[in-house]
Coordinates of C-alpha atoms in Angstrom, one line a residue:
Chain A
X1 CA -46.6 -18.7 -3.7
X2 CA -49.4 -15.8 -3.3
X3 CA -48.0 -15.1 0.2
X4 CA -44.5 -14.7 -0.4
X5 CA -45.1 -12.2 -2.9
X6 CA -47.2 -10.4 -0.4
X7 CA -44.3 -10.6 2.0
X8 CA -41.9 -9.4 0.1
X9 CA -44.8 -6.5 -1.3
X10 CA -44.5 -6.0 3.0
X11 CA -41.6 -6.2 3.5
X12 CA -40.6 -3.3 0.1
X13 CA -43.4 -1.4 1.8
X14 CA -41.7 -1.3 5.8
X15 CA -38.6 -0.2 3.9
X16 CA -39.9 2.1 1.9
X17 CA -42.8 3.9 5.0
X18 CA -38.9 3.5 6.9
X19 CA -37.4 5.4 4.3
X20 CA -39.1 8.2 3.8
X21 CA -39.1 8.4 7.8
X22 CA -34.8 9.3 7.8
X23 CA -35.0 10.8 5.1
X24 CA -37.8 13.5 7.1
X25 CA -35.8 13.6 10.6
X26 CA -32.5 14.2 8.3
X27 CA -34.0 18.2 8.5
X28 CA -31.2 21.0 6.9
X29 CA -31.5 25.0 8.5
X30 CA -32.7 26.2 5.8
X31 CA -33.9 26.6 2.1
X32 CA -30.7 26.5 -0.3
X33 CA -32.1 29.6 -1.0
X34 CA -32.0 31.6 1.7
X35 CA -28.5 33.0 3.1
X36 CA -28.8 33.0 7.1
X37 CA -25.1 34.0 8.8
X38 CA -24.4 34.5 11.8
X39 CA -21.7 37.5 13.5
X40 CA -20.4 37.2 10.4
X41 CA -19.8 33.5 10.1
X42 CA -22.1 32.8 7.1
X43 CA -24.0 29.2 7.6
X44 CA -23.3 26.1 5.3
X45 CA -27.0 25.6 3.9
X46 CA -25.9 21.4 4.7
X47 CA -25.5 22.1 8.2
X48 CA -28.3 20.9 9.9
X49 CA -28.7 23.4 12.4
X50 CA -27.2 26.3 13.0
X51 CA -26.1 25.9 16.2
X52 CA -25.7 28.6 18.6
X53 CA -23.3 28.3 21.5
X54 CA -21.9 30.6 24.7
X55 CA -20.6 32.7 22.0
X56 CA -23.2 33.5 20.6
X57 CA -26.1 33.8 23.2
X58 CA -24.6 36.1 25.8
X59 CA -22.3 38.6 23.6
X60 CA -25.3 40.7 20.3
X61 CA -23.8 38.8 18.0
X62 CA -26.0 39.7 15.0
X63 CA -27.4 37.4 12.8
X64 CA -29.4 37.5 9.1
X65 CA -31.5 35.5 7.3
X66 CA -31.4 37.0 3.9
X67 CA -34.2 35.8 1.9
X68 CA -34.6 34.7 -1.6
X69 CA -34.6 38.6 -3.9
X70 CA -38.3 38.7 -5.0
X71 CA -38.9 40.2 -9.0
X72 CA -43.2 40.9 -9.4
X73 CA -46.0 40.9 -7.1
X74 CA -47.2 43.8 -4.6
X75 CA -45.1 45.0 -2.4
X76 CA -44.5 42.1 0.7
X77 CA -45.2 42.2 4.5
X78 CA -42.9 39.8 7.0
X79 CA -43.3 38.7 10.0
X80 CA -41.1 36.5 12.4
X81 CA -42.7 33.0 14.1
X82 CA -40.0 31.6 16.4
X83 CA -41.5 28.4 17.9
X84 CA -41.5 27.5 21.3
X85 CA -40.7 23.8 20.8
X86 CA -38.9 21.8 18.2
X87 CA -43.3 21.1 16.4
X88 CA -43.6 23.3 13.3
X89 CA -45.6 26.2 14.9
X90 CA -50.0 26.0 14.1
X91 CA -49.5 29.4 12.3
X92 CA -52.5 29.5 10.9
X93 CA -55.1 28.9 14.0
X94 CA -52.5 31.0 16.1
X95 CA -51.9 34.2 13.5
X96 CA -55.4 34.5 12.9
X97 CA -56.7 34.9 16.4
X98 CA -53.4 37.0 16.7
X99 CA -52.7 34.2 20.2
X100 CA -48.9 33.4 20.7
X101 CA -50.2 29.9 22.3
X102 CA -52.2 29.0 19.8
X103 CA -49.7 28.8 17.0
X104 CA -47.1 27.6 19.5
X105 CA -45.1 30.0 18.9
X106 CA -44.4 33.9 19.6
X107 CA -43.6 36.9 17.0
X108 CA -40.3 39.1 17.0
X109 CA -41.5 42.8 16.1
X110 CA -38.0 42.9 13.9
X111 CA -39.5 46.0 12.4
X112 CA -39.8 45.4 9.1
X113 CA -42.8 45.5 7.2
X114 CA -42.5 46.6 3.9
X115 CA -40.4 44.4 1.5
X116 CA -41.0 46.0 -3.0
X117 CA -40.5 44.2 -5.9
X118 CA -37.1 44.1 -6.3
X119 CA -35.9 44.1 -2.9
X120 CA -33.8 41.1 -0.8
X121 CA -35.6 40.2 2.1
X122 CA -34.0 40.0 4.9
X123 CA -33.8 39.2 9.0
X124 CA -31.5 40.9 11.2
X125 CA -32.7 40.4 14.1
X126 CA -29.8 38.3 17.5
X127 CA -30.1 35.4 19.1
X128 CA -31.2 37.0 22.1
X129 CA -33.9 38.7 21.0
X130 CA -34.6 35.4 18.9
X131 CA -34.5 33.5 21.8
X132 CA -34.5 35.3 24.8
X133 CA -38.7 35.4 25.5
X134 CA -37.3 40.2 25.4
X135 CA -37.0 39.2 29.4
X136 CA -33.9 37.4 29.5
X137 CA -30.6 38.4 28.7
X138 CA -29.8 34.5 27.0
X139 CA -31.7 32.5 24.7
X140 CA -33.1 31.1 27.7
X141 CA -33.4 26.9 27.9
X142 CA -31.2 24.5 25.6
X143 CA -33.0 23.2 22.4
X144 CA -34.2 23.3 18.7
X145 CA -35.6 25.8 18.1
X146 CA -37.5 26.8 14.7
X147 CA -38.1 30.3 12.9
X148 CA -40.3 31.5 10.3
X149 CA -39.9 34.0 8.3
X150 CA -43.3 34.6 6.1
X151 CA -43.7 36.9 3.3
X152 CA -47.0 37.8 2.6
X153 CA -48.5 40.3 0.0
X154 CA -50.3 43.5 1.5
X155 CA -53.8 43.6 1.7
X156 CA -54.7 39.8 1.2
X157 CA -56.0 37.3 2.7
X158 CA -52.5 36.0 3.4
X159 CA -52.6 38.7 5.7
X160 CA -55.5 36.5 7.5
X161 CA -53.2 33.6 6.9
X162 CA -56.2 30.8 6.0
X163 CA -54.0 29.1 4.4
X164 CA -50.4 30.1 6.4
X165 CA -49.2 26.7 6.9
X166 CA -48.6 26.8 3.2
X167 CA -45.1 25.3 2.9
X168 CA -44.1 27.2 0.2
X169 CA -45.5 30.0 2.2
X170 CA -43.0 30.9 5.2
X171 CA -39.2 30.3 5.1
X172 CA -37.4 28.1 7.9
X173 CA -34.7 28.0 9.0
X174 CA -32.9 25.8 12.2
X175 CA -31.7 26.8 15.3
X176 CA -29.9 24.4 18.0
X177 CA -29.7 26.7 21.7
X178 CA -26.6 24.7 23.4
X179 CA -24.2 26.9 25.8
X180 CA -22.8 24.1 28.1
X181 CA -19.0 22.8 27.5
X182 CA -18.4 19.3 27.4
X183 CA -16.3 17.7 29.4
X184 CA -12.3 18.5 29.6
X185 CA -10.5 15.5 27.2
X186 CA -9.1 12.8 30.3
X187 CA -6.6 10.5 30.3
X188 CA -3.6 13.0 28.3
X189 CA -0.4 10.9 28.3
X190 CA 2.7 12.2 25.5
X191 CA 5.5 10.4 24.1
X192 CA 8.3 12.0 23.6
X193 CA 10.7 10.7 19.9
X194 CA 13.1 13.0 18.1
X195 CA 11.4 13.9 15.0
X196 CA 7.5 12.9 16.0
X197 CA 6.2 13.6 19.4
X198 CA 2.6 12.4 20.3
X199 CA -0.5 13.7 23.0
X200 CA -3.2 11.0 22.9
X201 CA -6.0 11.8 25.1
X202 CA -9.6 10.3 25.5
X203 CA -12.6 12.2 24.8
X204 CA -15.0 13.2 27.2
X205 CA -18.8 11.6 27.0
X206 CA -20.9 14.4 25.5
X207 CA -18.9 15.1 23.0
X208 CA -18.8 10.9 22.1
X209 CA -23.1 11.6 21.2
X210 CA -22.1 14.8 19.0
X211 CA -22.2 15.1 15.2
X212 CA -18.2 13.7 14.5
X213 CA -18.1 16.6 11.4
X214 CA -18.7 18.9 13.6
X215 CA -16.9 18.6 16.9
X216 CA -13.2 19.3 17.4
X217 CA -10.5 19.0 19.9
X218 CA -8.1 21.7 20.7
X219 CA -4.6 21.2 21.9
X220 CA -3.1 23.9 23.5
X221 CA 1.3 24.2 25.0
X222 CA 3.0 27.2 27.1
X223 CA 6.0 28.8 24.3
X224 CA 7.2 29.8 27.9
X225 CA 6.8 27.0 29.8
X226 CA 9.8 24.7 28.4
X227 CA 12.6 23.2 30.8
X228 CA 15.2 20.4 30.1
X229 CA 13.6 17.0 29.6
X230 CA 15.6 15.5 32.9
X231 CA 13.4 17.4 35.4
X232 CA 10.9 16.0 37.4
X233 CA 9.0 18.6 37.2
X234 CA 6.4 19.6 35.1
X235 CA 4.6 23.3 35.5
X236 CA 3.0 26.1 33.4
X237 CA 1.7 29.6 34.4
X238 CA 0.0 29.9 31.0
X239 CA -2.1 26.3 31.4
X240 CA -4.2 25.8 34.4
X241 CA -5.3 21.7 35.2
X242 CA -9.2 22.3 34.0
X243 CA -9.4 26.3 33.7
X244 CA -10.4 28.1 31.2
X245 CA -8.2 27.9 28.1
X246 CA -5.5 30.3 27.0
X247 CA -7.2 33.7 25.1
X248 CA -6.2 33.0 21.1
X249 CA -3.6 35.3 21.3
X250 CA -2.1 33.9 25.1
X251 CA -0.3 30.8 24.1
X252 CA 0.3 28.8 20.9
X253 CA -2.5 26.1 20.1
X254 CA -4.1 24.0 17.0
X255 CA -7.3 22.3 16.8
X256 CA -7.5 19.3 15.1
X257 CA -10.5 17.7 14.1
X258 CA -12.2 14.9 16.7
X259 CA -9.3 12.5 17.3
X260 CA -8.3 11.3 19.6
X261 CA -3.9 11.7 19.3
X262 CA -1.8 13.9 17.8
X263 CA 1.2 13.4 16.3
X264 CA 4.0 16.7 14.7
X265 CA 7.1 16.9 14.6
X266 CA 8.5 18.9 17.8
X267 CA 9.8 21.8 15.9
X268 CA 5.8 22.7 15.7
X269 CA 5.8 22.8 19.7
X270 CA 7.6 26.3 19.4
X271 CA 11.0 24.3 18.1
X272 CA 11.7 22.0 21.2
X273 CA 15.5 21.9 21.2
X274 CA 17.0 17.9 21.8
X275 CA 16.4 17.0 25.9
X276 CA 14.2 19.8 26.4
X277 CA 10.0 19.7 26.6
X278 CA 7.2 21.6 27.5
X279 CA 3.6 21.7 28.9
X280 CA 1.0 21.3 27.0
X281 CA -3.7 20.0 27.4
X282 CA -6.4 19.3 25.6
X283 CA -9.8 20.9 25.0
X284 CA -12.5 19.5 23.7
X285 CA -14.9 22.0 21.4
X286 CA -18.4 20.5 20.5
X287 CA -19.9 21.1 17.3
X288 CA -21.6 24.8 18.9
X289 CA -18.6 26.7 19.4
X290 CA -18.0 25.6 23.6
X291 CA -14.6 24.7 24.3
X292 CA -14.6 22.9 27.5
X293 CA -12.3 23.8 30.1
X294 CA -8.1 23.1 29.8
X295 CA -7.6 18.8 30.9
X296 CA -4.5 17.9 32.9
X297 CA -0.9 19.8 31.5
X298 CA 0.9 16.7 30.5
X299 CA 5.4 17.0 29.1
X300 CA 6.7 16.3 26.3
X301 CA 11.0 16.1 25.7
X302 CA 12.2 16.3 22.2
X303 CA 15.1 13.4 22.4
X304 CA 17.4 11.2 21.1
X305 CA 16.1 7.9 20.0
X306 CA 17.8 5.2 18.3
X307 CA 16.1 3.6 15.3
X308 CA 16.6 0.4 14.1
X309 CA 19.8 1.0 11.8
X310 CA 21.2 2.9 14.5
X311 CA 20.6 0.2 16.8
X312 CA 22.1 -2.8 14.0
X313 CA 25.2 -0.1 13.6
X314 CA 25.9 1.5 15.8
X315 CA 27.1 4.0 15.3
X316 CA 24.6 7.7 14.0
X317 CA 25.7 8.7 10.6
X318 CA 23.8 9.2 8.4
X319 CA 23.1 6.4 6.3
X320 CA 25.0 3.6 8.3
X321 CA 22.7 0.9 8.6
X322 CA 25.1 -1.6 9.5
X323 CA 28.0 -3.4 8.0
X324 CA 25.0 -6.6 5.8
X325 CA 23.7 -3.5 4.8
X326 CA 24.8 -2.0 1.0
X327 CA 23.1 1.1 1.9
X328 CA 22.0 2.6 -2.0
X329 CA 24.3 6.0 -3.7
X330 CA 20.7 6.4 -5.6
X331 CA 17.7 7.5 -4.4
X332 CA 15.6 6.7 -7.4
X333 CA 15.9 2.7 -6.4
X334 CA 13.4 3.9 -3.6
X335 CA 10.4 2.7 -4.9
X336 CA 11.6 0.4 -6.8
X337 CA 10.0 -2.6 -5.3
X338 CA 6.6 -1.0 -5.7
X339 CA 7.5 -0.2 -9.7
X340 CA 8.3 -3.8 -10.0
X341 CA 5.1 -4.7 -9.2
X342 CA 3.3 -3.0 -10.7
X343 CA 5.0 -3.8 -13.6
X344 CA 4.6 -7.7 -13.2
X345 CA 1.2 -7.1 -11.9
X346 CA 0.1 -5.0 -15.4
X347 CA 2.0 -8.2 -17.7
X348 CA 0.4 -10.9 -16.1
X349 CA -3.5 -9.3 -16.7
X350 CA -2.0 -8.2 -20.6
X351 CA -0.8 -11.6 -21.5
X352 CA -3.9 -13.0 -19.8
X353 CA -6.5 -10.7 -21.8
X354 CA -4.3 -12.0 -25.1
X355 CA -5.2 -15.2 -24.0
X356 CA -8.8 -15.4 -23.6
X357 CA -10.2 -17.7 -26.5
X358 CA -6.7 -19.1 -28.1
X359 CA -7.0 -18.7 -31.7
X360 CA -5.2 -21.5 -32.6
X361 CA -4.1 -24.6 -29.8
X362 CA -2.0 -27.2 -30.4
X363 CA -3.0 -30.6 -30.3
X364 CA 0.1 -31.6 -28.7
X365 CA -1.0 -31.3 -25.0
X366 CA 0.6 -28.5 -22.8
X367 CA 3.4 -27.9 -25.4
Chain B
X1 CA -50.4 -68.8 -16.4
X2 CA -52.5 -65.9 -17.6
X3 CA -50.6 -63.4 -15.5
X4 CA -47.2 -64.9 -16.3
X5 CA -47.4 -64.1 -19.7
X6 CA -48.5 -60.7 -19.3
X7 CA -45.9 -59.7 -17.3
X8 CA -43.6 -61.4 -19.6
X9 CA -45.3 -59.4 -22.5
X10 CA -44.8 -56.0 -20.1
X11 CA -41.5 -56.9 -20.0
X12 CA -40.2 -57.4 -23.5
X13 CA -42.9 -54.0 -24.6
X14 CA -41.3 -51.7 -21.9
X15 CA -36.6 -54.2 -23.3
X16 CA -38.1 -52.8 -27.5
X17 CA -39.1 -49.8 -26.0
X18 CA -36.0 -49.2 -24.2
X19 CA -33.8 -49.7 -27.0
X20 CA -35.9 -48.5 -29.5
X21 CA -34.5 -44.8 -28.5
X22 CA -31.1 -44.9 -27.3
X23 CA -29.2 -44.5 -30.8
X24 CA -26.9 -45.8 -32.9
X25 CA -23.5 -44.8 -33.3
X26 CA -22.6 -42.8 -37.0
X27 CA -19.7 -43.9 -37.7
X28 CA -17.1 -45.5 -36.7
X29 CA -14.8 -42.8 -35.6
X30 CA -17.4 -42.0 -33.3
X31 CA -18.7 -44.7 -31.9
X32 CA -15.0 -46.2 -31.6
X33 CA -13.0 -43.0 -31.0
X34 CA -12.0 -41.2 -27.5
X35 CA -12.8 -37.1 -27.4
X36 CA -9.9 -35.8 -28.4
X37 CA -8.8 -32.3 -25.5
X38 CA -7.0 -30.0 -26.7
X39 CA -5.2 -27.9 -23.5
X40 CA -4.4 -24.3 -24.6
X41 CA -1.0 -24.1 -25.1
X42 CA 1.2 -23.5 -21.4
X43 CA 4.0 -21.5 -21.1
X44 CA 3.9 -19.0 -17.6
X45 CA 2.8 -19.6 -14.5
X46 CA 1.9 -17.1 -12.2
X47 CA 2.0 -17.9 -7.7
X48 CA 0.5 -16.0 -5.2
X49 CA 2.3 -16.2 -1.7
X50 CA 2.2 -15.1 1.8
X51 CA 4.7 -17.0 5.4
X52 CA 5.6 -15.9 8.0
X53 CA 9.5 -13.9 8.0
X54 CA 11.8 -12.7 10.3
X55 CA 14.8 -11.4 8.7
X56 CA 18.1 -12.2 10.1
X57 CA 20.7 -9.6 11.5
X58 CA 21.3 -8.1 15.1
X59 CA 19.3 -6.1 15.7
X60 CA 16.0 -7.8 14.2
X61 CA 15.0 -8.9 18.3
X62 CA 15.4 -5.7 19.8
X63 CA 14.0 -4.0 17.7
X64 CA 11.4 -5.5 17.0
X65 CA 10.7 -8.1 19.5
X66 CA 9.0 -10.9 17.8
X67 CA 7.5 -9.7 15.1
X68 CA 7.7 -12.4 12.1
X69 CA 5.8 -10.0 9.2
X70 CA 4.0 -11.2 6.6
X71 CA 6.3 -11.8 3.5
X72 CA 3.7 -11.4 0.9
X73 CA 4.8 -12.5 -2.7
X74 CA 4.6 -12.8 -6.3
X75 CA 6.1 -14.9 -8.8
X76 CA 6.1 -15.4 -12.2
X77 CA 7.4 -17.8 -14.4
X78 CA 8.4 -18.0 -17.9
X79 CA 8.6 -21.8 -19.3
X80 CA 12.6 -22.0 -21.7
X81 CA 11.7 -25.8 -22.4
X82 CA 8.4 -27.9 -21.8
X83 CA 10.1 -31.4 -20.8
X84 CA 8.5 -34.7 -22.6
X85 CA 6.8 -36.7 -19.6
X86 CA 7.7 -34.8 -16.7
X87 CA 7.4 -31.1 -16.9
X88 CA 9.4 -28.1 -17.8
X89 CA 12.4 -25.2 -17.1
X90 CA 11.9 -22.2 -16.3
X91 CA 13.4 -19.0 -15.4
X92 CA 11.0 -17.3 -13.0
X93 CA 11.1 -13.4 -11.6
X94 CA 9.6 -13.0 -7.7
X95 CA 8.2 -9.9 -5.5
X96 CA 8.1 -9.8 -2.5
X97 CA 7.2 -7.0 0.3
X98 CA 7.7 -7.4 4.2
X99 CA 7.6 -5.1 6.8
X100 CA 8.9 -3.9 10.5
X101 CA 8.0 -1.7 12.9
X102 CA 8.1 -0.9 16.5
X103 CA 7.8 2.4 18.4
X104 CA 12.0 3.7 18.2
X105 CA 14.8 2.7 21.4
X106 CA 15.6 5.7 24.7
X107 CA 18.8 5.7 25.2
X108 CA 18.2 4.0 28.3
X109 CA 16.0 1.4 27.0
X110 CA 12.5 2.6 26.8
X111 CA 10.7 3.2 24.3
X112 CA 9.7 6.7 21.7
X113 CA 6.7 7.8 20.7
X114 CA 7.8 7.4 17.4
X115 CA 8.4 4.8 14.8
X116 CA 11.3 3.3 13.7
X117 CA 10.7 1.2 10.2
X118 CA 11.8 -1.7 8.5
X119 CA 10.8 -2.5 4.7
X120 CA 11.7 -5.1 2.9
X121 CA 11.2 -6.4 -0.3
X122 CA 13.3 -9.2 -1.7
X123 CA 13.8 -9.4 -5.7
X124 CA 14.3 -12.5 -7.6
X125 CA 15.8 -13.9 -10.7
X126 CA 15.6 -17.8 -10.4
X127 CA 15.9 -20.8 -12.5
X128 CA 12.8 -23.3 -11.6
X129 CA 12.2 -27.7 -12.0
X130 CA 8.6 -27.6 -12.5
X131 CA 7.9 -31.6 -12.0
X132 CA 4.0 -31.8 -12.7
X133 CA 4.6 -35.8 -14.8
X134 CA 2.7 -37.2 -11.0
X135 CA -0.8 -35.2 -11.7
X136 CA -0.4 -35.1 -15.9
X137 CA -0.9 -39.2 -16.0
X138 CA -1.1 -40.2 -13.0
X139 CA -4.6 -39.5 -10.3
X140 CA -2.0 -38.1 -8.1
X141 CA -2.7 -34.1 -8.6
X142 CA 0.8 -33.1 -6.8
X143 CA 3.5 -31.0 -8.8
X144 CA 7.3 -30.3 -7.6
X145 CA 9.3 -27.9 -8.3
X146 CA 12.9 -26.7 -6.9
X147 CA 14.2 -23.8 -7.0
X148 CA 17.2 -21.4 -7.1
X149 CA 19.1 -17.9 -8.6
X150 CA 19.4 -14.9 -6.6
X151 CA 18.1 -12.2 -4.1
X152 CA 18.1 -8.8 -4.6
X153 CA 17.0 -6.6 -1.0
X154 CA 15.8 -4.0 -1.7
X155 CA 15.8 -1.9 2.2
X156 CA 14.6 1.3 3.8
X157 CA 14.8 2.4 7.3
X158 CA 13.0 5.0 8.2
X159 CA 12.6 6.6 11.8
X160 CA 9.8 9.0 12.4
X161 CA 9.5 11.0 10.0
X162 CA 13.5 10.8 9.3
X163 CA 15.1 8.1 6.2
X164 CA 17.8 6.6 7.9
X165 CA 19.3 4.5 5.0
X166 CA 18.1 2.7 2.5
X167 CA 19.8 -0.4 0.1
X168 CA 19.8 -2.8 -1.5
X169 CA 20.6 -6.7 0.0
X170 CA 21.7 -9.8 -3.1
X171 CA 22.2 -13.6 -2.3
X172 CA 21.4 -16.8 -3.3
X173 CA 17.6 -17.7 -2.7
X174 CA 16.8 -21.5 -3.2
X175 CA 13.8 -22.7 -3.0
X176 CA 11.4 -26.2 -3.2
X177 CA 7.8 -26.9 -3.7
X178 CA 4.8 -28.9 -3.5
X179 CA 1.4 -28.2 -5.0
X180 CA -1.8 -30.1 -5.4
X181 CA -3.9 -29.2 -8.4
X182 CA -7.4 -28.3 -7.7
X183 CA -8.7 -29.1 -11.7
X184 CA -9.9 -32.9 -10.1
X185 CA -12.4 -31.0 -8.1
X186 CA -14.6 -30.5 -10.9
X187 CA -13.0 -31.2 -14.5
X188 CA -15.8 -29.1 -16.0
X189 CA -14.8 -25.6 -14.4
X190 CA -10.9 -26.7 -15.3
X191 CA -11.7 -27.6 -19.1
X192 CA -14.0 -24.3 -19.2
X193 CA -11.7 -21.9 -17.1
X194 CA -8.0 -23.8 -20.4
X195 CA -11.4 -23.1 -23.1
X196 CA -11.7 -19.5 -21.7
X197 CA -8.3 -18.4 -20.1
X198 CA -6.3 -19.9 -21.6
X199 CA -5.4 -20.7 -17.8
X200 CA -4.2 -24.7 -17.2
X201 CA -4.4 -25.6 -13.5
X202 CA -4.3 -23.7 -10.3
X203 CA -3.6 -25.9 -7.0
X204 CA -2.6 -24.4 -3.3
X205 CA 1.8 -24.9 -3.2
X206 CA 3.7 -24.9 0.0
X207 CA 6.8 -23.5 -0.6
X208 CA 10.5 -23.6 1.8
X209 CA 12.5 -21.3 0.7
X210 CA 16.1 -19.6 2.0
X211 CA 17.4 -16.3 1.4
X212 CA 20.9 -15.8 1.7
X213 CA 21.4 -11.7 1.5
X214 CA 23.1 -11.2 4.4
X215 CA 20.5 -8.5 7.1
X216 CA 17.7 -9.0 5.0
X217 CA 17.6 -13.2 4.4
X218 CA 15.9 -15.9 6.4
X219 CA 15.0 -19.1 6.2
X220 CA 11.3 -20.4 6.3
X221 CA 8.3 -20.8 3.4
X222 CA 4.9 -19.8 2.6
X223 CA 1.4 -21.8 1.4
X224 CA 0.0 -19.4 -1.5
X225 CA -2.4 -20.1 -4.6
X226 CA -1.0 -20.9 -8.7
X227 CA -1.8 -21.1 -11.9
X228 CA -0.6 -22.3 -15.1
X229 CA -1.0 -20.3 -17.7

C-alpha cells in the first residue's frame, strides 16, 4: 500500500515538473506593462514573439519599445543589449567587464541615456540596428533573439551590474527573425456554381508546421481576366504562376485564416455574370507576414445549376418543387420543425421534473 | 464412541445456535403477506428513434444518389385510456428530422461546386394502441404497439445560398412496434427509477412504419429507446 502511495506521489511530482517546464516554454514576447510597436502596428502582448519578416528587415521600419512611466527615484540610465542566441544573456559578468563575448550579448548604442522621473522610457530603433550587427543591412541570420532593456539608477551600483541578472531590473522582448517566404499552395482546384463557387488548395509543408492562428492564405483574382465559361483556356496577365503576387491595389484579393478552401458568392469575384469565368490564384502568408509566390492559375465559373426542386419539377419557376410537393406560402413555417422539437423536449423535461418523487402514488398498478 | 457422542453434541449445539439467530415473525401480516409494490401513475411514453429513410420522389435518386439519410425521430404519447389486463390507448405527437445533400447537377449532367439540400421534418399526430399484458403478467418482457395517424412533413429545399422552395406534405401514417423491456435486467434499479423519477418502464424498440405523404413518404424501419412514465 505504501508503495502505491509513493508511486502516486512520484507521478504527481513528475506531472508538476512537466507542467512547470511547459509553462516556461510558453514565453510571451514582453511584459504586459511594456508596449512594442513595429511601424505603426502595436504588437499584442499575447503574441509569443515580435515577428520580423522581409518587410521589416529590409526596410527601415521603426521599432519602439516603451517601458512603464517612471514614477519616482533618481534619473535612470538606459542600456539595450541584444542576445545572440535564444538563451538568456549573462548580463552580470559580461557587462561588468564590458565584454560582449562573456555576456553573450551585444550592446546597442541607442543614444538614450537619461530618463527622469515622470518620463516614459522609450527605445526607438530599427530591426537592422538591433540585429544587423552593424555592418549588415538585414536582420542577420534567422532565428529567435532577445532584446534586454536595462534601466538603472545613474551612479548606482547597478551601473556596475553585480546583480543585473535580477529580472526586475530589465525588460526582455522576444523577436523572431524569419525572412523566408513559405512555399506556394499546391493542387489548386475550383468548383463552379450559381450562388456559391469554391476554390480549394493544399497548404505548403512549411505553413503546416506554423502556428495556426498566425498564418493565413490569400486568394487573388484578376478582374480583367473574365471570359466565357465555355472557353477552354484560362489565362491572366495579372496573375502568373510561381511569380510574386500582385500589389494590393493591382488585383482583387481576400485574405482568409489558414484553411484549405474558400467558398464565396460569384458576385464577390468582380460580380461574375452567368456563364462567365475568372482567373484565380492562391498564396500562403506565414505568421511573420512573408508572402509566398503564386500558386498555379485556375478559373472558376458562375454556371446554371439544377437543384433538387428544379430536377424534380423540370421547371425553373421559383418556389416550384414538383407536383408531389405542396409549397408553403407562409414563411413563418420555415422553422416549425425546430420549434416543435424545442417545445416537445421542454414539455417532456418539465413533466419529468414535476413527477420526481410522486406525492401520492396510486395503489392500482400503473394507473 | 466418545468421539461420536462429542460430534453429536457439537452438531446439536450448532443447530440450536443457528436457529436462535433467526428472528421469528412479529405479526401475522409479516409472516403471510408479501410486500405490496406500488407503481407510480403511468400516463406518458417517450420514444427516441433512428433509422434509414429515403423519400419516394422522382428526383431523389438522380440528385442524392443512394443517400438513405438518417431519420432521427422522437414521439410523445399520452394515455387516454388504460385497458385492464391489456395495455393503453394513447394519442401521440411525433417529430423527426432527416437531411439529404449532394452537389447540384449541371446542365450537362456533371456536378457543380455548390450543394443542393432537402431537409425533412416529419411531424405526426397518431393514435397508439400499446399492448403490455405479456410484460405485466408473465415473465416475457415484450410489448407491442400499433399506430395510425396523419403525417405533416415539413420540407425545405435549397441550392447553394438560394432557397428553392419549402412547404408541408400531408398524408396517412401507420406503424407497428415491438419492444423489449429492460426492467428485468435490474429490477431494483427499475424500482428506484420509478420511485425517484416516476419512470415506470424503459424499453428498446423496433418499429416498422410507412408515411404515405407524396414526395416525402417512405416505408422504413427504426430502432430506438423508449420509456413509460
